[in-house]
C-alpha positions as protocol buffer text, in pm:
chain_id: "A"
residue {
  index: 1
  type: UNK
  ca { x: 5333 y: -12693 z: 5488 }
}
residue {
  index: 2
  type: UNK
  ca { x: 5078 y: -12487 z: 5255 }
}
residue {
  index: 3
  type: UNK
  ca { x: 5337 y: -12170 z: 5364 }
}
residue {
  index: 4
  type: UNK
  ca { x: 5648 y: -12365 z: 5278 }
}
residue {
  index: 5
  type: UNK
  ca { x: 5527 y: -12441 z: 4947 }
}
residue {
  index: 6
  type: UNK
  ca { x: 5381 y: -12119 z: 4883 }
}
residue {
  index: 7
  type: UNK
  ca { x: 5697 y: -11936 z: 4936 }
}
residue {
  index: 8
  type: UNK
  ca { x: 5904 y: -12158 z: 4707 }
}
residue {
  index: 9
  type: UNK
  ca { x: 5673 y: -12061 z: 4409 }
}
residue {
  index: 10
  type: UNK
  ca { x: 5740 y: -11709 z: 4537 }
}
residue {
  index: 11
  type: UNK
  ca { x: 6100 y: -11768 z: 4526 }
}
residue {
  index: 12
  type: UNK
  ca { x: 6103 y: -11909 z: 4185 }
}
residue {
  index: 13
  type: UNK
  ca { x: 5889 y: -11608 z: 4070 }
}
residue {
  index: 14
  type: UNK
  ca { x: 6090 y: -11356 z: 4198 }
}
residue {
  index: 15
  type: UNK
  ca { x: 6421 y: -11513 z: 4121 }
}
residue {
  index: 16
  type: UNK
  ca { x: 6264 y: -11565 z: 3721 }
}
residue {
  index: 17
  type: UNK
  ca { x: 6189 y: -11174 z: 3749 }
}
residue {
  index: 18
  type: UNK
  ca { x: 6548 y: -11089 z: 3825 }
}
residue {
  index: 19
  type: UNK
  ca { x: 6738 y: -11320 z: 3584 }
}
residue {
  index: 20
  type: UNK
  ca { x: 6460 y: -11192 z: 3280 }
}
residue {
  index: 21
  type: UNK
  ca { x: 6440 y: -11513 z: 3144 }
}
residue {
  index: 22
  type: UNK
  ca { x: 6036 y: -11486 z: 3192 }
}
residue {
  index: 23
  type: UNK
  ca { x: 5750 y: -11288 z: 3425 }
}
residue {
  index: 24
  type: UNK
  ca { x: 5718 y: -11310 z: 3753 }
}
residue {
  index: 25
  type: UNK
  ca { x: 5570 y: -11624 z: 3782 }
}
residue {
  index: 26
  type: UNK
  ca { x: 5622 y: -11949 z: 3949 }
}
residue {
  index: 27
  type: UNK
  ca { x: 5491 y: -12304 z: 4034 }
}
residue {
  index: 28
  type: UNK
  ca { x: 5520 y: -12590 z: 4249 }
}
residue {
  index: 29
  type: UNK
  ca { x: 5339 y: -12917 z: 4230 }
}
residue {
  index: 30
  type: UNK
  ca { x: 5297 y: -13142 z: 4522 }
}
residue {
  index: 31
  type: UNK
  ca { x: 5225 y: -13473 z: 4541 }
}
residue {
  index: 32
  type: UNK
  ca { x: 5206 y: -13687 z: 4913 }
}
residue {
  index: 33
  type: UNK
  ca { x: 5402 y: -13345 z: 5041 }
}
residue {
  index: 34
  type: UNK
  ca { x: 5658 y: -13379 z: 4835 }
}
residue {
  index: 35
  type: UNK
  ca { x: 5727 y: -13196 z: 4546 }
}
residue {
  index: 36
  type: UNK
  ca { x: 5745 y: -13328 z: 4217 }
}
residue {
  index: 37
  type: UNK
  ca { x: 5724 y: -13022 z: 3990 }
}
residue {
  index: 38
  type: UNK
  ca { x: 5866 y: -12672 z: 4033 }
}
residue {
  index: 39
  type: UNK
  ca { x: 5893 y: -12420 z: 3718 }
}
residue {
  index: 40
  type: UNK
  ca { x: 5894 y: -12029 z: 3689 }
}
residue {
  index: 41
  type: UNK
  ca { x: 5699 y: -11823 z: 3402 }
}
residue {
  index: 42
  type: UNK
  ca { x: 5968 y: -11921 z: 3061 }
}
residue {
  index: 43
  type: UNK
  ca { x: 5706 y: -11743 z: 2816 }
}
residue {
  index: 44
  type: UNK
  ca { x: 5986 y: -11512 z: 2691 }
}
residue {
  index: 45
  type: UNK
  ca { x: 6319 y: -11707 z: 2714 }
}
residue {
  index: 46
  type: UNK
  ca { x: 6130 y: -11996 z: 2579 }
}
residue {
  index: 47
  type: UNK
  ca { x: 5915 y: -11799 z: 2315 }
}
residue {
  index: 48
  type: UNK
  ca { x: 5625 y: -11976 z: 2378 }
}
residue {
  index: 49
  type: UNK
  ca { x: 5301 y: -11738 z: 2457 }
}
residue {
  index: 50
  type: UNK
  ca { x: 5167 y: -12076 z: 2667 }
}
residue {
  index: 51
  type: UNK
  ca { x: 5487 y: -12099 z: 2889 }
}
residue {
  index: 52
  type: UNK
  ca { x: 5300 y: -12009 z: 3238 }
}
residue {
  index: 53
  type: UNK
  ca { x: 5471 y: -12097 z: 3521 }
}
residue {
  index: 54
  type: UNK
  ca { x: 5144 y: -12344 z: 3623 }
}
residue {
  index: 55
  type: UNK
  ca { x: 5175 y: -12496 z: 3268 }
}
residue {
  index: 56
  type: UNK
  ca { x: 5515 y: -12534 z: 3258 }
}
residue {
  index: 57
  type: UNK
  ca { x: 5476 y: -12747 z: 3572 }
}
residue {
  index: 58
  type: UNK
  ca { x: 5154 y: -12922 z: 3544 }
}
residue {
  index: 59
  type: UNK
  ca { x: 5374 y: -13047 z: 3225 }
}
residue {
  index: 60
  type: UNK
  ca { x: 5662 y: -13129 z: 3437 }
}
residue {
  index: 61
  type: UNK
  ca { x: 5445 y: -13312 z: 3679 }
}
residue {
  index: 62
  type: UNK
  ca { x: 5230 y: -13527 z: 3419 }
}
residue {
  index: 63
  type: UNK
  ca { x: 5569 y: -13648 z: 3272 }
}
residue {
  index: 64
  type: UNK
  ca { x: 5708 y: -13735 z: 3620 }
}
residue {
  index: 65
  type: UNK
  ca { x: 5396 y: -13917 z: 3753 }
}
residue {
  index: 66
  type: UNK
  ca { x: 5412 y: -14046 z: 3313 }
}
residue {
  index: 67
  type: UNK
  ca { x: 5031 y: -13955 z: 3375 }
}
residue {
  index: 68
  type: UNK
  ca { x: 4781 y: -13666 z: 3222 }
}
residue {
  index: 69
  type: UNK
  ca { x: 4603 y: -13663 z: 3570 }
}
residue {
  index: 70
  type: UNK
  ca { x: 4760 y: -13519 z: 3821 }
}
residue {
  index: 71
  type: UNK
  ca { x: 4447 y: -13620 z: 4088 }
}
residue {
  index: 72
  type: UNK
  ca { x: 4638 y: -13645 z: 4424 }
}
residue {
  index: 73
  type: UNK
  ca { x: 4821 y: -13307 z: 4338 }
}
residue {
  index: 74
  type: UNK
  ca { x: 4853 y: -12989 z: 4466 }
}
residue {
  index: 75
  type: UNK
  ca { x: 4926 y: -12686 z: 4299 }
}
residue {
  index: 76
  type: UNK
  ca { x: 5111 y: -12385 z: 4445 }
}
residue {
  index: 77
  type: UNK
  ca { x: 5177 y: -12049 z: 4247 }
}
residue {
  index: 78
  type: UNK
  ca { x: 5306 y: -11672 z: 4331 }
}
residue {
  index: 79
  type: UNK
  ca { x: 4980 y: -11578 z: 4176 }
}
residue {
  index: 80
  type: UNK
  ca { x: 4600 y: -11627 z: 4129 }
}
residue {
  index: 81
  type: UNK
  ca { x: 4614 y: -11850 z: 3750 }
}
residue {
  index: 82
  type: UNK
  ca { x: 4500 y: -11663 z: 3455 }
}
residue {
  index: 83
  type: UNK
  ca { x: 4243 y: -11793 z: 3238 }
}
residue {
  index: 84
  type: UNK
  ca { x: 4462 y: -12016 z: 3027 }
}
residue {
  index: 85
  type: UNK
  ca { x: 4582 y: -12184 z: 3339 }
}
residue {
  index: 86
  type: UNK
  ca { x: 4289 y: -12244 z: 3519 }
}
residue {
  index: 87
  type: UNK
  ca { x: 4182 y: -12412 z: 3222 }
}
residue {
  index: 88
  type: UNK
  ca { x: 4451 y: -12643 z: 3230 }
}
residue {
  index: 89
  type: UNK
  ca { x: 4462 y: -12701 z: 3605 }
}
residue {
  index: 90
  type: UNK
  ca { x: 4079 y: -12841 z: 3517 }
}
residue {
  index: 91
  type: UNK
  ca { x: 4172 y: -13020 z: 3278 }
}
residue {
  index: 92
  type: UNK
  ca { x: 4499 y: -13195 z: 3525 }
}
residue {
  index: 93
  type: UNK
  ca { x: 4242 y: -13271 z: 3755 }
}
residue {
  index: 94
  type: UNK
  ca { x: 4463 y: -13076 z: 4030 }
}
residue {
  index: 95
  type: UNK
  ca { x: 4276 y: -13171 z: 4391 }
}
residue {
  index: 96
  type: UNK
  ca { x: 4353 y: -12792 z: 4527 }
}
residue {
  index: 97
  type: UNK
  ca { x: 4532 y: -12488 z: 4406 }
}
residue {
  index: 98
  type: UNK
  ca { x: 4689 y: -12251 z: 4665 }
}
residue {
  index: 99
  type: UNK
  ca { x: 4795 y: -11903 z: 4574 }
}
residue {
  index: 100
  type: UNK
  ca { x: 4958 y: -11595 z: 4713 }
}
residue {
  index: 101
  type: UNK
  ca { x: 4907 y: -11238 z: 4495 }
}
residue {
  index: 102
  type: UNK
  ca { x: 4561 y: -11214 z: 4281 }
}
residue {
  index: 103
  type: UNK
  ca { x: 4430 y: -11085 z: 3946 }
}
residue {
  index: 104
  type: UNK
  ca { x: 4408 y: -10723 z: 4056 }
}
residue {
  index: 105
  type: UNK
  ca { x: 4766 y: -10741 z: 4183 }
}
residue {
  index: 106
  type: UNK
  ca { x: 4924 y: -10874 z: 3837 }
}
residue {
  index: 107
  type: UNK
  ca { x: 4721 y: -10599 z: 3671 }
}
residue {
  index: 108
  type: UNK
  ca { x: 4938 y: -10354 z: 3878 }
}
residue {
  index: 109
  type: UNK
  ca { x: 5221 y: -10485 z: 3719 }
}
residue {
  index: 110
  type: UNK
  ca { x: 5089 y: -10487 z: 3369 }
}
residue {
  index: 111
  type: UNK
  ca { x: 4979 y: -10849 z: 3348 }
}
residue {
  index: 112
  type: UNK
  ca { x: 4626 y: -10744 z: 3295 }
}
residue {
  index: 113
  type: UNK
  ca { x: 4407 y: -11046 z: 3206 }
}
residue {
  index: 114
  type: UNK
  ca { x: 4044 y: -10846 z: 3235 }
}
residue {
  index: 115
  type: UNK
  ca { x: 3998 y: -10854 z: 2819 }
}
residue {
  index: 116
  type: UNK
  ca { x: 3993 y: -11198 z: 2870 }
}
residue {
  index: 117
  type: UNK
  ca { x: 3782 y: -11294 z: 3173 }
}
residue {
  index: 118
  type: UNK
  ca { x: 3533 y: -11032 z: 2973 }
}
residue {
  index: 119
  type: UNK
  ca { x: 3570 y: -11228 z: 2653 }
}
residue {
  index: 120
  type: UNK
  ca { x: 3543 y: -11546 z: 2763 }
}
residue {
  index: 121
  type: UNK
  ca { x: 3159 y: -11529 z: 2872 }
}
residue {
  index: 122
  type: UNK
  ca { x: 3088 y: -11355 z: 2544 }
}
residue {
  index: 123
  type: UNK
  ca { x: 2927 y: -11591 z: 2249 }
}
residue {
  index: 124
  type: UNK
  ca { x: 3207 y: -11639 z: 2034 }
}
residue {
  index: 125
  type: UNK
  ca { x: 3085 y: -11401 z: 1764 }
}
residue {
  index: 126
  type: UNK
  ca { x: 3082 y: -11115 z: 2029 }
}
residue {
  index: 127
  type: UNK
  ca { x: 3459 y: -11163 z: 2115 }
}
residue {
  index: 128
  type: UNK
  ca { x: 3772 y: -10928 z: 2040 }
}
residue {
  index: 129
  type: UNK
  ca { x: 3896 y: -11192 z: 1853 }
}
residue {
  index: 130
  type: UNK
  ca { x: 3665 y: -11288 z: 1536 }
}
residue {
  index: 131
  type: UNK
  ca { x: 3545 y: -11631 z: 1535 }
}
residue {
  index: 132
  type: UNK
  ca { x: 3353 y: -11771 z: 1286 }
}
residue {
  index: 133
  type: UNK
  ca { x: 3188 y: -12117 z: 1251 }
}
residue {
  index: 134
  type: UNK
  ca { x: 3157 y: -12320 z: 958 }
}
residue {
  index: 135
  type: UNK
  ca { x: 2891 y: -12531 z: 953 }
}
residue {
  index: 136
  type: UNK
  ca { x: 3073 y: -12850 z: 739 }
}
residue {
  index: 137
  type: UNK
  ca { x: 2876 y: -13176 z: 711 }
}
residue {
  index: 138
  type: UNK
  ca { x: 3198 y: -13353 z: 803 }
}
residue {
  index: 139
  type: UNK
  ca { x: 3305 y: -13183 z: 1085 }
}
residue {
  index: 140
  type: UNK
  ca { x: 3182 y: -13427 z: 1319 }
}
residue {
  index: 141
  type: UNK
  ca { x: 3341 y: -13736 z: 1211 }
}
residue {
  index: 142
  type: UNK
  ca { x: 3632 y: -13723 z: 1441 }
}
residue {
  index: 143
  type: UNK
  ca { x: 3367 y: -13725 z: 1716 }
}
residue {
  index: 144
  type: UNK
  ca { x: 3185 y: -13996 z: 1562 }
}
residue {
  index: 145
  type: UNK
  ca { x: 3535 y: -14205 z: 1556 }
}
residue {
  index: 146
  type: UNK
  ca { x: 3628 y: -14147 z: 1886 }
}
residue {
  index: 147
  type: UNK
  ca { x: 3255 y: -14238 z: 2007 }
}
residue {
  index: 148
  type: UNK
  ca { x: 3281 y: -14527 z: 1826 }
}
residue {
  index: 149
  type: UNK
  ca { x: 3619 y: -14669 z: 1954 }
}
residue {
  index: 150
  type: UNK
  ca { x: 3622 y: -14968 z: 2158 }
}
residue {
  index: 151
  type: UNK
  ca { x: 3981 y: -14923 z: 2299 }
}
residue {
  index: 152
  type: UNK
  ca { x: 3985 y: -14507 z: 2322 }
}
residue {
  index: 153
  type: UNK
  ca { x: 4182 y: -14350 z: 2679 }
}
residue {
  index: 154
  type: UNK
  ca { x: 3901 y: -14126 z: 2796 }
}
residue {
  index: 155
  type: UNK
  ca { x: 4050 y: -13829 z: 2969 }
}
């Protein structure tokens, strides 16, 4: 079944790279063996820099299972997730993700995501992108709130 799966995410991929509406990306999320959410890569046709193929589904997914866990799931996708992805498929609580090309073979297309797996160990004042904290007395009262709350949905 892993193959079956695997090869529709493939298909959706490469049938997103022909059209152009996105990269060549795609997704399928399955649940019991069945699937329950399938989307390619819509980054450009949807103009949304977070429109991955995996996020696009694990979206689809949480709405159809009206759930922010998808625990129980299965995740299969054309390629190894970028960085952005993974995080999310952490945060899903996906039980397994299953995928066909890798990292170094999206580089050879141009979808080079090194800058950020180097960045991301970096302290945050060492990245490419400038980040600065501000030490406000404030700032953690939303914490405090949400620490505080009897009837809070932890996640």
């Amino acid at each position: 079944m892993h193959e079956t799966f695997l090869r529709q995410a493939i298909q959706l991929a490469a049938n997103n790279a022909d059209s152009g509406e996105g990269g060549p990306y795609g997704a399928v999320i399955v649940k019991d063996n069945c699937i329950i959410a399938a989307s390619a890569n819509k980054v450009t046709s949807a103009i949304d820099p977070t429109a991955h193929a995996e996020i696009m589904a694990i979206r689809q997914a949480c709405k159809h299972l009206n759930n922010f866990s998808l625990s129980g799931c299965v995740l299969y996708t054309s390629c190894e997730p970028c960085p952005m992805c993974l995080g999310a498929i952490y945060w899903a609580r996906l039980d397994t993700v299953y995928y066909a090309c890798n990292r170094y073979d999206a580089a050879t297309a141009k979808f080079d995501d090194s800058f950020i797996y180097d960045d991301i160990i970096l302290l945050p004042q060492h990245r490419r992108i400038p980040m600065h904290h501000i030490n406000l007395p404030d700032a953690r009262e939303p914490f405090d709130i949400w620490n505080q709350k009897a009837d809070k949905i932890p996640y």
